[in-house]
Amino acid sequence: MSYFITFLSTVVLPLIPSIVRGIVTYAAVSLGFSLVVYKGAESAIETLVDYIQANMDGVGADIAMLLSLAGADKFINIVLTCGVFALTLRGLMVATGYRPSWRKPQAIS
């Protein structure tokens, strides 16, 4: 038992500060980067939505009703959601180093 305590005090105990420092640094950098990216994406989407809403103010009542019947608000929401999804997927692929490998199907002879 004394050998185990000696091992812990000489090998494991000195490593704990460096391990904790590395984990805290990694978490802080990840959190900071994530926060900057999130706020940037939120700002860009908010600017785009404000631009769309500002341009919709000049539309007449009859055109606004037609756009509402056609589902233009849902269309804009779907397009923005797909854009955010594509950017998120691309970011995850770059972060993990994933490379899709699509091969052309073989011709049946």
XYZ file of C-alpha atoms in Angstrom:
109
model
C 0.000 0.000 0.000
C 2.846 2.376 0.737
C 4.208 1.832 -2.789
C 0.871 2.834 -4.241
C 0.721 6.016 -2.150
C 4.301 6.814 -3.122
C 3.443 6.253 -6.783
C 0.418 8.551 -6.550
C 2.344 11.291 -4.776
C 5.346 11.198 -7.134
C 3.758 10.497 -10.526
C 0.045 11.287 -10.587
C -0.149 14.259 -8.213
C 2.317 16.471 -10.179
C 0.380 15.788 -13.413
C -2.977 17.015 -12.080
C -2.273 20.787 -12.471
C -1.147 20.395 -16.093
C -4.161 18.214 -16.932
C -6.578 20.664 -15.309
C -4.849 23.630 -16.997
C -5.138 21.932 -20.397
C -8.803 21.092 -19.930
C -9.660 24.593 -18.705
C -7.744 26.218 -21.568
C -9.405 23.980 -24.160
C -12.850 24.662 -22.700
C -12.254 28.424 -22.589
C -11.041 28.558 -26.196
C -13.938 26.386 -27.374
C -16.475 28.465 -25.493
C -14.996 31.736 -26.751
C -14.912 30.578 -30.368
C -18.423 29.196 -30.140
C -19.711 32.424 -28.634
C -18.105 34.549 -31.364
C -19.445 32.334 -34.146
C -22.932 32.204 -32.609
C -23.127 35.965 -32.125
C -21.816 36.557 -35.656
C -24.343 34.191 -37.216
C -27.139 35.645 -35.086
C -26.178 39.174 -36.149
C -26.030 38.228 -39.835
C -29.422 36.489 -39.765
C -30.986 39.335 -37.784
C -29.663 41.849 -40.342
C -31.078 39.759 -43.181
C -34.493 39.458 -41.501
C -34.546 43.213 -40.772
C -33.717 43.899 -44.418
C -36.534 41.643 -45.593
C -39.006 43.208 -43.168
C -37.968 46.744 -44.166
C -38.544 45.947 -47.832
C -41.918 44.355 -47.094
C -43.172 47.616 -45.582
C -43.451 49.213 -49.031
C -45.652 46.436 -50.426
C -49.318 47.188 -50.948
C -52.052 45.471 -48.956
C -53.250 43.326 -51.865
C -49.717 42.089 -52.641
C -49.120 41.408 -48.937
C -52.268 39.271 -48.807
C -51.165 37.321 -51.888
C -47.721 36.750 -50.364
C -49.354 35.577 -47.160
C -51.611 33.170 -49.049
C -48.638 31.853 -51.012
C -46.713 31.207 -47.779
C -43.848 33.616 -48.392
C -43.124 33.850 -44.663
C -42.701 30.068 -44.443
C -40.536 30.117 -47.558
C -38.199 32.717 -46.062
C -38.025 30.737 -42.812
C -37.210 27.509 -44.676
C -34.483 29.176 -46.751
C -32.839 30.736 -43.675
C -33.047 27.457 -41.752
C -31.461 25.527 -44.626
C -28.678 28.098 -44.821
C -27.922 27.800 -41.115
C -28.027 23.983 -41.346
C -25.628 23.980 -44.313
C -23.184 26.273 -42.512
C -23.372 24.144 -39.363
C -22.816 20.930 -41.293
C -19.889 22.428 -43.177
C -18.360 23.660 -39.915
C -18.709 20.232 -38.323
C -17.148 18.570 -41.361
C -14.183 20.944 -41.263
C -13.758 20.608 -37.488
C -13.762 16.808 -37.536
C -11.778 16.441 -40.760
C -14.548 14.430 -42.413
C -14.263 14.117 -46.176
C -17.227 12.638 -47.982
C -16.181 10.029 -50.499
C -18.794 9.568 -53.150
C -17.960 7.128 -55.894
C -19.660 7.040 -59.245
C -21.855 3.954 -59.546
C -20.476 1.208 -61.742
C -22.206 0.633 -65.063
C -24.013 -2.687 -65.294
C -22.839 -4.638 -68.285
